[in-house]
XYZ file of C-alpha atoms in Angstrom:
780
model
C 135.416 -25.150 -21.237
C 133.336 -22.498 -22.055
C 130.376 -23.476 -20.316
C 132.262 -23.919 -17.036
C 133.860 -20.318 -17.606
C 130.195 -18.735 -17.588
C 128.937 -20.649 -15.161
C 131.993 -19.439 -13.016
C 130.875 -15.668 -14.136
C 127.472 -16.070 -13.304
C 128.156 -17.883 -9.795
C 130.823 -14.900 -8.904
C 128.235 -12.404 -8.171
C 126.144 -14.454 -5.499
C 129.229 -15.440 -4.080
C 130.582 -12.281 -3.629
C 127.568 -11.132 -2.171
C 127.570 -14.042 0.212
C 130.951 -12.971 1.027
C 130.148 -9.415 1.762
C 127.016 -10.584 3.835
C 129.375 -12.832 6.003
C 132.187 -10.238 6.316
C 129.615 -7.760 7.060
C 127.532 -9.692 9.696
C 130.822 -10.827 11.548
C 132.376 -7.405 11.958
C 128.731 -5.736 12.983
C 128.829 -8.348 15.986
C 131.990 -7.654 17.228
C 131.514 -3.994 16.760
C 128.042 -4.415 18.834
C 129.737 -6.741 21.387
C 132.397 -3.714 21.924
C 130.399 -1.086 22.095
C 128.299 -2.869 24.355
C 131.097 -3.482 26.872
C 131.911 0.084 26.714
C 128.379 1.038 27.176
C 128.364 -0.605 30.488
C 131.651 0.836 31.873
C 130.270 4.224 30.632
C 127.004 3.720 32.397
C 128.561 2.710 35.903
C 130.954 5.655 35.594
C 127.725 7.699 35.234
C 125.962 6.213 37.686
C 128.605 6.560 40.268
C 129.067 10.117 39.257
C 124.934 11.086 39.846
C 124.794 8.885 42.760
C 127.979 10.913 44.375
C 126.228 14.028 43.476
C 122.951 13.563 44.778
C 124.436 12.015 47.963
C 126.963 15.264 48.274
C 123.895 17.692 47.961
C 122.005 15.853 50.917
C 124.842 16.044 53.242
C 125.535 19.714 51.991
C 121.913 20.730 52.198
C 121.193 18.785 55.526
C 124.305 20.443 57.140
C 123.234 23.439 55.814
C 119.542 23.253 57.403
C 121.218 22.298 60.632
C 123.505 25.198 60.645
C 120.748 27.444 59.790
C 118.256 26.328 62.405
C 121.150 26.116 65.142
C 122.298 30.050 64.370
C 118.405 31.156 64.385
C 118.234 29.232 67.865
C 121.531 31.161 69.081
C 120.212 34.391 67.821
C 116.728 34.412 69.725
C 118.456 33.145 72.773
C 119.860 36.683 73.377
C 116.314 38.128 73.077
C 114.755 37.718 76.491
C 111.361 39.346 75.619
C 111.176 37.578 72.070
C 108.163 38.929 69.591
C 106.709 38.302 66.518
C 108.643 41.219 64.967
C 111.979 39.912 66.310
C 111.381 36.643 65.101
C 109.828 37.712 61.793
C 113.294 39.721 61.235
C 115.494 36.685 62.787
C 113.804 34.266 59.839
C 114.315 36.406 57.280
C 117.101 34.925 55.976
C 115.621 31.197 56.099
C 113.240 32.428 53.235
C 115.907 33.671 51.187
C 118.158 30.385 51.858
C 116.225 28.394 49.309
C 116.035 25.395 51.717
C 114.873 22.422 49.790
C 111.592 20.657 51.016
C 111.424 22.981 53.903
C 108.355 23.373 55.968
C 107.503 26.213 57.971
C 109.818 26.999 61.002
C 108.520 27.807 64.264
C 109.313 28.652 67.747
C 107.699 26.216 70.173
C 107.380 26.358 73.933
C 106.743 24.352 76.740
C 103.814 24.970 78.759
C 102.546 23.201 81.872
C 98.767 22.822 82.752
C 98.366 25.213 85.392
C 100.308 27.725 83.122
C 98.099 27.776 80.097
C 96.021 31.053 80.505
C 98.938 33.133 81.447
C 101.204 31.783 78.699
C 98.410 32.501 76.036
C 98.218 36.095 77.507
C 102.201 36.406 77.193
C 102.644 35.371 73.689
C 99.155 36.994 72.224
C 100.730 40.585 73.964
C 104.196 39.672 71.938
C 102.278 39.409 68.709
C 101.130 36.180 68.290
C 97.630 37.580 67.208
C 94.638 35.061 67.243
C 96.520 32.246 69.243
C 94.469 29.844 71.073
C 95.749 27.282 72.837
C 94.411 23.448 72.304
C 96.073 21.321 74.829
C 95.706 17.623 75.319
C 93.784 17.011 78.770
C 95.710 13.931 79.213
C 99.135 15.468 79.173
C 100.906 17.555 82.023
C 103.171 19.215 79.686
C 102.102 21.158 76.467
C 104.279 22.354 73.536
C 102.575 24.932 71.604
C 104.025 26.687 68.369
C 103.678 30.303 69.180
C 105.064 32.166 66.464
C 105.153 30.319 62.516
C 106.627 31.463 59.432
C 106.385 30.086 56.163
C 109.255 29.529 54.190
C 107.293 28.652 51.052
C 104.812 31.417 49.448
C 103.031 27.966 48.139
C 102.742 26.934 51.621
C 98.904 27.185 52.530
C 97.862 29.133 55.604
C 99.845 28.502 58.921
C 97.779 27.873 62.129
C 99.302 27.713 65.584
C 98.027 26.598 69.094
C 97.781 22.796 68.392
C 99.554 20.899 71.287
C 102.434 19.418 69.408
C 102.623 16.404 72.502
C 99.652 15.119 70.604
C 102.315 13.598 68.027
C 104.801 11.121 69.731
C 107.760 11.527 67.316
C 107.853 15.229 67.508
C 107.324 15.362 71.316
C 109.981 12.804 71.658
C 112.430 14.801 69.519
C 111.620 17.883 71.600
C 112.554 16.042 74.692
C 115.483 14.957 73.658
C 116.929 17.985 72.146
C 116.108 19.532 75.370
C 117.751 17.277 77.489
C 120.856 16.707 75.324
C 121.165 20.898 74.697
C 121.643 19.668 71.108
C 119.421 19.879 67.695
C 118.181 16.585 67.385
C 116.514 15.384 64.254
C 113.090 13.030 64.588
C 112.251 10.033 63.178
C 110.243 10.206 60.174
C 106.093 10.949 60.013
C 103.591 12.901 58.492
C 103.243 16.702 59.832
C 100.294 17.542 61.464
C 99.667 20.193 58.887
C 99.986 17.621 56.252
C 97.744 15.275 57.754
C 94.857 17.504 56.245
C 95.951 17.009 52.577
C 94.484 14.013 50.931
C 96.202 10.717 50.912
C 97.960 10.888 47.859
C 99.441 14.159 48.791
C 100.798 13.220 52.284
C 104.298 12.727 52.301
C 106.928 11.453 55.387
C 108.966 14.569 56.970
C 111.650 15.313 59.430
C 111.553 17.662 62.323
C 114.845 19.668 62.920
C 114.560 20.738 66.510
C 117.255 23.149 68.265
C 116.836 24.004 71.942
C 117.016 27.894 72.841
C 119.068 27.792 76.288
C 120.657 30.627 77.948
C 124.500 30.883 78.494
C 124.308 32.065 81.988
C 125.854 30.066 84.928
C 122.300 28.731 85.344
C 121.051 28.310 82.084
C 117.182 28.635 81.433
C 115.556 26.825 78.728
C 113.041 29.190 76.919
C 111.809 27.037 73.977
C 112.896 25.078 70.528
C 113.343 26.498 66.979
C 111.961 23.867 64.932
C 111.276 23.274 61.081
C 110.228 20.434 59.325
C 111.700 18.819 56.350
C 109.577 17.066 53.695
C 111.414 14.095 52.593
C 109.512 13.408 48.909
C 109.709 17.484 48.384
C 113.543 16.894 49.596
C 114.436 13.973 47.459
C 112.433 15.376 44.235
C 114.780 18.197 44.498
C 117.756 16.390 44.668
C 117.149 13.647 42.043
C 114.952 15.465 39.625
C 117.702 17.615 38.117
C 119.550 14.505 37.690
C 117.362 13.124 35.689
C 117.373 9.299 34.616
C 117.959 7.783 37.853
C 115.454 6.534 40.718
C 116.275 6.503 44.527
C 115.138 6.309 47.870
C 115.725 7.931 51.009
C 115.385 5.506 54.050
C 115.925 6.672 57.638
C 117.793 4.380 59.968
C 116.499 5.288 63.727
C 118.817 4.308 66.915
C 117.767 0.427 67.241
C 118.654 0.154 63.322
C 115.097 0.219 62.470
C 114.896 1.486 58.650
C 112.019 3.359 57.114
C 111.907 4.127 53.683
C 111.047 8.092 53.759
C 110.809 9.034 49.885
C 110.839 7.638 46.369
C 111.668 9.016 43.247
C 111.008 6.873 39.983
C 113.232 7.487 37.164
C 113.178 6.220 33.652
C 113.912 2.586 32.652
C 114.932 -0.583 34.420
C 117.388 -0.689 37.793
C 120.026 -2.883 36.792
C 122.611 -0.359 38.352
C 122.338 0.550 42.229
C 124.321 2.618 44.403
C 124.127 3.147 48.160
C 125.179 5.797 50.572
C 124.982 6.889 54.224
C 124.267 10.261 55.627
C 124.849 11.312 58.966
C 122.008 13.391 60.344
C 122.231 13.109 64.087
C 124.046 11.087 66.899
C 122.980 7.621 65.922
C 120.839 8.458 63.378
C 121.400 7.905 59.941
C 119.740 8.348 56.183
C 120.372 5.717 53.491
C 120.343 7.028 50.277
C 119.769 4.074 47.414
C 120.104 5.029 43.534
C 119.040 2.753 40.924
C 119.941 3.683 36.961
C 119.450 1.840 33.787
C 122.279 1.533 31.862
C 120.974 1.990 28.507
C 119.371 5.587 29.171
C 122.298 7.478 31.255
C 123.700 10.067 29.393
C 126.678 9.245 27.605
C 126.078 5.283 28.017
C 125.540 5.531 23.954
C 122.893 2.376 24.541
C 121.875 2.406 20.710
C 125.399 2.332 19.202
C 125.344 -1.358 19.253
C 122.019 -1.706 17.468
C 122.866 1.362 15.057
C 126.306 -0.417 14.424
C 124.410 -3.857 13.739
C 121.346 -2.176 11.977
C 124.185 0.065 9.942
C 126.080 -2.999 8.900
C 122.965 -4.745 7.687
C 121.568 -1.623 5.940
C 125.053 -1.129 4.136
C 125.003 -4.607 2.873
C 121.263 -4.277 1.776
C 122.123 -0.849 0.070
C 125.222 -2.431 -1.908
C 122.718 -5.047 -3.444
C 119.895 -2.707 -3.869
C 122.403 -0.414 -5.904
C 123.386 -3.353 -8.224
C 119.446 -3.867 -8.966
C 119.185 -0.035 -9.492
C 121.989 -0.118 -11.817
C 120.003 -3.304 -13.788
C 116.916 -1.360 -13.939
C 117.779 2.462 -13.566
C 116.675 3.446 -17.220
C 113.013 2.206 -17.146
C 112.246 3.788 -13.831
C 113.747 7.285 -14.815
C 111.405 7.173 -18.019
C 108.438 6.305 -15.830
C 109.549 9.207 -13.248
C 109.702 11.570 -16.380
C 106.442 10.604 -17.624
C 104.912 11.140 -14.230
C 106.708 14.432 -13.491
C 105.403 15.633 -16.842
C 101.673 14.698 -15.914
C 102.067 16.510 -12.407
C 103.562 19.666 -14.626
C 100.552 19.399 -16.887
C 97.967 19.061 -14.204
C 99.694 22.398 -12.174
C 99.534 24.304 -15.219
C 96.201 23.590 -15.938
C 95.064 24.425 -12.174
C 97.167 27.977 -12.539
C 95.124 28.307 -16.001
C 91.983 27.759 -14.412
C 93.103 30.120 -11.649
C 93.714 32.966 -13.880
C 90.601 32.397 -15.640
C 88.454 32.648 -12.495
C 90.556 35.901 -11.483
C 89.714 37.422 -14.684
C 86.249 36.884 -14.128
C 86.004 38.082 -11.023
C 87.903 41.226 -12.105
C 85.235 41.637 -14.924
C 82.313 41.443 -12.369
C 82.749 43.224 -9.431
C 81.490 46.664 -9.312
C 84.508 48.176 -7.080
C 87.355 49.304 -9.459
C 91.021 47.634 -9.352
C 94.024 49.303 -10.485
C 97.439 47.609 -10.120
C 100.751 49.211 -11.016
C 104.149 48.327 -10.951
C 107.127 49.783 -8.946
C 107.352 52.275 -11.716
C 103.917 53.517 -11.752
C 102.897 51.585 -15.145
C 99.577 50.098 -15.290
C 99.631 46.209 -14.865
C 95.904 45.175 -14.110
C 93.139 47.356 -14.580
C 89.463 46.052 -14.450
C 86.474 47.451 -16.460
C 84.590 48.998 -13.391
C 87.810 50.878 -12.915
C 87.649 52.435 -16.103
C 84.210 53.634 -15.917
C 84.584 55.346 -12.555
C 87.878 57.063 -13.736
C 85.991 57.944 -16.964
C 88.866 57.813 -19.203
C 90.621 55.196 -21.183
C 94.158 54.228 -20.694
C 97.047 55.039 -18.205
C 99.888 57.217 -18.151
C 103.325 55.904 -18.068
C 104.575 58.150 -15.258
C 102.792 59.030 -11.984
C 103.505 62.700 -12.615
C 101.094 62.483 -15.347
C 98.015 61.320 -13.154
C 96.750 64.347 -12.388
C 96.459 66.083 -15.540
C 95.357 62.751 -17.336
C 92.308 61.785 -14.544
C 91.704 65.343 -13.162
C 91.819 64.131 -9.365
C 90.878 67.072 -6.836
C 90.337 66.917 -2.911
C 86.382 66.393 -2.192
C 85.467 70.286 -2.366
C 86.067 69.607 -6.124
C 88.210 72.843 -6.652
C 91.673 72.030 -5.085
C 93.739 69.661 -7.184
C 95.208 66.790 -5.129
C 98.851 66.826 -5.231
C 100.676 63.628 -6.254
C 101.930 62.805 -2.777
C 98.371 62.796 -1.433
C 97.024 60.143 -3.963
C 96.398 56.783 -2.468
C 97.637 55.005 -4.950
C 101.071 57.118 -5.305
C 101.461 56.675 -1.246
C 100.944 52.783 -1.827
C 103.709 52.897 -4.082
C 105.774 54.634 -1.264
C 104.941 51.838 1.128
C 102.176 53.642 3.065
C 98.547 52.436 3.681
C 96.039 54.489 2.621
C 92.255 53.849 3.613
C 88.956 55.287 2.522
C 90.520 58.524 1.105
C 87.902 60.486 -0.914
C 88.616 61.728 -3.994
C 86.796 63.693 -6.679
C 87.923 62.576 -10.510
C 86.601 65.349 -13.138
C 87.492 65.126 -16.787
C 86.020 64.833 -20.209
C 84.794 61.147 -19.262
C 83.239 62.347 -16.462
C 82.246 65.875 -16.901
C 79.934 66.107 -14.056
C 82.419 64.682 -11.542
C 82.374 61.447 -9.218
C 83.161 61.090 -5.562
C 85.239 58.246 -4.942
C 86.577 56.439 -1.682
C 90.201 54.906 -2.626
C 92.244 52.328 -0.577
C 95.669 52.125 -1.276
C 97.859 49.061 -0.091
C 101.381 48.090 -1.353
C 101.629 45.104 -3.258
C 102.423 41.943 -1.529
C 106.026 40.859 -2.912
C 105.160 37.120 -2.764
C 103.326 38.268 -5.992
C 106.615 38.255 -7.700
C 105.943 41.639 -8.573
C 106.845 45.439 -6.567
C 104.116 47.949 -6.847
C 100.726 48.966 -5.289
C 97.017 48.257 -5.893
C 94.159 50.542 -5.319
C 90.397 49.776 -4.897
C 87.925 52.741 -5.805
C 84.105 52.970 -5.130
C 81.598 55.410 -6.373
C 80.397 57.353 -3.125
C 78.609 60.269 -4.738
C 74.954 58.902 -4.066
C 76.078 57.936 -0.676
C 77.150 61.436 0.314
C 74.045 63.258 -1.542
C 72.039 60.671 0.693
C 74.393 61.978 3.775
C 73.895 65.446 2.951
C 69.820 64.839 2.776
C 69.968 63.392 5.878
C 71.589 66.396 7.437
C 69.347 68.627 6.296
C 66.147 66.558 7.484
C 67.973 66.359 10.501
C 68.443 70.254 10.977
C 64.468 70.592 9.808
C 63.487 67.958 12.279
C 65.374 69.760 15.238
C 63.920 72.584 14.201
C 60.212 71.383 14.343
C 60.826 69.835 17.786
C 62.625 72.912 19.511
C 59.705 75.374 18.440
C 56.696 73.505 20.373
C 59.351 72.973 23.212
C 59.851 76.989 23.081
C 56.397 77.450 23.192
C 55.743 74.770 26.224
C 58.705 76.756 28.236
C 57.267 80.310 27.433
C 53.692 79.219 28.558
C 55.254 77.465 31.695
C 57.406 80.758 32.675
C 54.615 83.132 31.940
C 52.274 80.982 34.198
C 54.899 80.435 37.073
C 55.113 84.552 37.156
C 51.100 84.626 37.610
C 51.051 82.200 40.712
C 50.062 83.858 43.548
C 52.798 84.123 46.199
C 50.875 82.262 49.128
C 50.764 79.146 47.170
C 52.853 76.217 48.427
C 56.388 75.485 46.907
C 56.417 71.665 47.299
C 53.577 69.237 46.003
C 51.545 71.943 44.046
C 51.124 74.087 40.502
C 54.237 75.609 41.380
C 56.485 72.504 41.176
C 54.546 71.176 38.437
C 55.181 74.248 36.270
C 58.878 73.888 37.355
C 59.072 70.308 36.434
C 57.867 71.255 33.119
C 60.569 73.705 32.354
C 63.128 71.581 33.589
C 61.951 68.768 31.112
C 61.802 71.516 28.380
C 65.480 72.109 29.099
C 66.349 68.352 29.240
C 64.954 68.036 25.707
C 66.061 70.698 24.381
C 69.817 69.521 25.529
C 68.986 65.931 23.790
C 68.088 67.496 20.783
C 71.013 69.618 20.419
C 73.074 66.458 21.065
C 71.326 64.352 18.528
C 71.756 66.838 15.890
C 75.450 66.976 16.859
C 75.758 63.457 16.679
C 74.026 63.033 13.230
C 76.224 65.902 11.706
C 79.394 64.868 13.304
C 80.360 62.772 10.700
C 79.699 64.327 7.773
C 79.422 68.077 8.297
C 81.857 69.801 6.408
C 85.659 70.115 7.779
C 86.809 73.690 7.346
C 90.642 73.512 9.268
C 91.904 76.337 10.096
C 94.929 77.302 12.202
C 93.916 77.729 15.571
C 95.228 78.355 19.123
C 93.246 76.466 21.365
C 94.376 78.455 24.732
C 91.657 81.021 24.395
C 89.242 79.113 23.187
C 89.475 76.928 26.392
C 89.803 79.997 28.702
C 86.418 81.165 27.225
C 84.503 77.320 27.588
C 85.828 77.263 31.577
C 84.578 80.737 32.140
C 81.217 79.936 30.584
C 80.785 76.546 32.249
C 81.962 78.224 35.756
C 79.411 80.898 34.820
C 76.535 78.512 34.302
C 76.733 76.751 37.908
C 74.428 77.352 40.560
C 75.605 79.479 43.515
C 75.432 76.385 45.853
C 78.212 74.399 44.262
C 81.930 75.266 44.730
C 83.983 76.659 41.919
C 85.980 74.794 40.104
C 89.985 74.530 40.129
C 91.726 74.674 36.807
C 94.767 75.256 35.105
C 95.867 75.842 31.195
C 99.447 75.349 30.191
C 100.700 77.002 26.836
C 99.384 74.841 24.025
C 100.863 74.310 20.225
C 98.590 75.721 17.572
C 96.532 72.841 15.849
C 94.661 72.638 12.220
C 91.129 72.095 13.043
C 87.741 72.981 12.348
C 87.010 75.577 15.165
C 83.365 74.704 15.852
C 84.094 71.159 16.173
C 87.230 71.787 18.043
C 84.996 73.717 20.412
C 82.659 70.747 20.865
C 84.924 68.539 21.449
C 86.759 70.713 24.215
C 83.770 71.729 25.859
C 82.635 68.393 25.944
C 85.340 67.226 28.055
C 85.775 70.138 30.190
C 82.080 69.997 30.608
C 82.453 66.042 31.828
C 85.205 67.133 34.297
C 83.209 69.516 35.883
C 79.979 67.612 36.307
C 81.034 64.055 37.173
C 82.163 64.860 40.616
C 81.671 63.256 43.874
C 79.120 65.252 46.139
C 80.486 68.074 47.789
C 84.008 67.722 45.788
C 85.685 70.516 44.258
C 86.036 70.268 40.356
C 89.221 70.268 38.781
C 90.254 70.913 35.469
C 93.659 70.465 34.196
C 94.660 71.071 30.275
C 97.950 70.079 28.943
C 99.260 69.706 25.508
C 102.387 68.799 23.677
C 104.168 67.726 20.388
C 103.258 64.134 19.222
C 105.160 62.863 16.670
C 105.784 64.430 13.111
C 103.146 67.041 12.751
C 100.855 66.019 15.479
C 99.637 67.994 18.484
C 98.242 65.906 21.611
C 95.963 67.528 23.929
C 95.150 66.244 27.694
C 92.102 67.149 29.731
C 92.350 65.835 33.368
C 90.165 65.925 36.009
C 89.424 64.754 39.722
C 86.115 63.233 39.254
C 84.347 59.710 40.041
C 86.920 58.377 37.287
C 85.952 55.373 35.002
C 86.447 51.250 35.859
C 89.073 49.815 33.421
C 86.489 47.591 32.485
C 84.529 50.400 30.934
C 87.623 52.358 29.444
C 87.373 50.406 25.684
C 83.453 51.567 25.520
C 83.284 54.706 26.818
C 83.165 56.253 23.044
C 80.695 53.745 22.097
C 76.988 55.100 21.431
C 74.968 55.267 24.379
C 77.381 53.833 26.726
C 77.159 55.087 30.186
C 78.893 53.354 33.410
C 77.341 52.722 36.528
C 78.773 55.388 38.662
C 77.724 57.653 35.971
C 73.860 57.096 36.453
C 73.263 59.742 39.021
C 74.419 62.311 36.449
C 72.380 63.905 33.375
C 73.730 62.604 30.289
C 72.865 60.830 26.999
C 75.699 58.809 26.174
C 76.377 60.623 22.969
C 78.624 63.318 23.879
C 82.214 60.997 24.049
C 80.600 59.329 20.946
C 80.448 62.783 18.847
C 84.063 63.571 20.255
C 85.338 60.501 18.648
C 83.886 60.951 15.196
C 85.370 65.010 14.923
C 88.655 63.650 16.038
C 88.978 61.032 13.517
C 87.448 63.447 11.051
C 90.492 65.512 11.358
C 92.684 62.386 10.845
C 93.236 62.032 14.957
C 92.954 59.629 17.752
C 91.148 59.619 20.914
C 91.472 57.518 24.346
C 91.262 57.571 28.077
C 93.616 56.961 31.028
C 93.181 56.854 34.721
C 94.473 60.336 36.359
C 97.670 59.672 38.694
C 96.251 62.096 41.037
C 92.782 60.665 41.018
C 89.928 60.837 38.168
C 90.474 60.909 34.664
C 92.510 62.013 32.058
C 90.977 61.989 28.341
C 93.755 62.847 25.472
C 93.267 63.519 21.542
C 95.519 64.084 19.034
C 95.189 66.874 15.712
C 97.333 67.610 13.230
C 99.440 70.508 14.175
C 98.843 74.013 12.463
C 100.113 74.797 9.147
C 100.670 78.646 9.884
C 100.970 80.844 6.929
C 100.761 84.648 6.790
C 96.858 84.535 6.040
C 96.471 82.157 9.077
C 93.606 83.132 11.558
C 95.026 82.075 14.809
C 91.742 83.398 16.616
C 89.754 80.276 15.837
C 86.951 82.106 14.032
C 85.144 80.723 10.952
C 86.482 82.545 8.155
C 84.271 80.491 5.384
C 82.156 82.576 3.273
C 78.253 82.049 3.292
C 79.424 80.670 -0.750
C 80.822 77.433 0.307
C 77.345 76.059 1.830
C 75.161 77.689 -1.081
C 73.498 74.600 -2.281
C 72.962 73.165 1.184
C 71.593 76.548 2.422
C 68.857 76.582 -0.634
C 68.310 72.815 0.062
C 67.219 73.612 3.939
C 65.238 76.693 2.536
C 63.197 74.408 0.341
C 62.597 72.035 2.828
C 61.518 74.959 5.500
C 59.201 76.514 3.049
C 57.447 72.972 2.042
C 57.204 72.667 6.047
C 55.442 75.980 6.271
C 53.135 75.161 3.885
C 52.143 72.087 5.490
C 51.853 73.628 9.047
C 49.703 76.267 7.390
C 47.197 73.867 5.800
C 46.800 71.806 8.911
C 46.756 74.774 11.289
C 44.067 73.992 14.042
C 42.146 76.876 15.237
C 43.701 78.535 18.216
C 47.085 77.320 17.395
C 49.771 79.972 16.547
C 53.436 79.607 16.347
C 55.460 81.947 18.482
C 57.173 85.043 17.218
C 60.899 85.204 17.116
C 61.376 81.746 16.943
C 64.968 80.438 17.210
C 66.399 79.898 13.554
C 67.360 76.601 12.560
C 70.782 75.146 12.783
C 72.688 75.738 9.792
C 72.370 72.186 8.159
C 75.621 70.175 7.977
C 77.390 72.305 10.287
C 77.917 71.527 13.767
C 77.430 73.869 16.580
C 79.522 74.020 19.711
C 77.204 72.751 22.502
C 75.793 75.676 24.895
C 77.250 75.171 28.657
C 74.529 73.091 31.123
C 72.847 75.374 32.834
C 71.466 74.554 36.446
C 68.430 76.388 37.751
C 67.517 77.311 41.388
C 64.079 76.740 42.347
C 62.857 80.147 43.127
C 60.323 80.640 45.900
């Protein structure tokens, strides 16, 4: 009895599982069958709805097409002398009507063979420019489209002049419309303009032709208004938006001949079909046949039976699997814990390796890296940073950074305020690039010049703060200073022999007898030497300015640009030859700026000089200088001209070194002027750019800091710096000049003497304003 009970208990589970499976299978089949039947009904209703929508749209569009063509014909009949302008105005509403599949609309006239020449002259005189009749030699009456207008911007160029009588369906339709005095629709055929396309792109079309008869007692026939309807495009526009159905547009002629005009292929099989008729003319009908797949029609729910069947089987399998999971869950849970623990250990090891690699990188790189948290407390400081800063440790508060590290401006005398320090700016969310800072403290008594980049710390790191990267640029700046001194010495050595050559050439010019010819002789050759020396002198000045513009000491003071601009313009005008027209110029009141006067003068002189120089031959130069505030503590100055302009393709490159446009090839220049301007503006922390001048020409603009006006501000733009500011540089220059003089004295050739009164060398490291371009007239 006990064995039977145990056997019954062991069999209860399988029997119960079989019972659940049978009940689930039967329920699933019944549900799927019911859903399938409901799906068919839903699909049929959806198919009816879409078919009716397509049929109604075709009827509406064809009726609208007929009405527009008839309305156009009725309007044209009131114009006895129809011109192209009249036709263009009358057909304007058809362009905006959005007719589906519409081909160009045309005004067609009938011309007998003996009246071709006269008709061609008549319609040409009414605006059919280029109209040339190409009649069919075998016909007595010809049909020509004299005015044609496109209704689709994508339509190819429209040609007129072909004899429509060559196309039988079109000629028949035109004659029928004229005889019946009513709009007539043609049989389906390929339009003449579409026959030039590849065979795959050709489609059957219809012609809607409305005759133009006058309303007098004795009506006079004037022509037809005709337009084509491309069947494929028309059906595409009708059935395409409906989706998931296919269809054919069939034309039925008066003799009940059926022609398939266009087809539209949808998705799935064609198990549902609907048919409808559209009357387009007397005795002429179109038939629309649509097909659909019941499984793909929206709302049919073809997938529901499969989902129900699959869901029932899945649910049954899930119950069996759940029993299995409950029996074996403990062992699987233990295995998963072991697997998760192994992944965690591997992740921890990878994190440790990355941390060790990061630490090794921080110990190895020569740039100093400092990371602080949101309160300014140190999170990371590599050895290179400790060595560059010269002192150990890091203060707990940012207010103590100045006293602890000894942070100064690059001049070495002015302490840098906390708000200007790049690391503090980064703490406030601001980006600081290449900020030059001098650090001098007991660990760095001689001082070290650092270039510091500050960035806010990415919040994804899990900590809010800032990071600064600093590098030692002391030797770099010393090298650049020596390079500036070298450039000044070289410029002096080049300018001295040039002055000697020019002086001797001018002396010889004074001694040339008056009777000597001006051209082709000694006098012309000497003038060429003088002009070549002037060009070489200007090139040396430009190269010297280019080498010093980026690194020359910046002595920013409050400057009113207006007097400086007025002086530059007057100097430029005074340097022009008498044969050139005087420039027209205007100067608006300008806000004061904080800038180095010499550098600012160089920028303004270069831009104003370009405005006067780059003018088309015979043109009058025009200079317009304006200025206005541009954002917080910024001033924007614009210099506009009416010159030759700059092509759009060259605008991104005009500030590059030695870049010149093709239009500027006939004008003197080195291609460095705008490069120097960009360097100077960027030294001041500003931006420079170029745009087209709305009145013609070019408009250059640049921004500078607004002036910080105090009681001691000198608004004249004069350089108030004392000679002691460049004492070290002057001493280095004097030593270099002394060494050069000793070498020249030792290597002096007999008979070679330096001219007295040689112009002194340019002060090293200082950017001089350029001398206005001089133009000399050849003297007789």
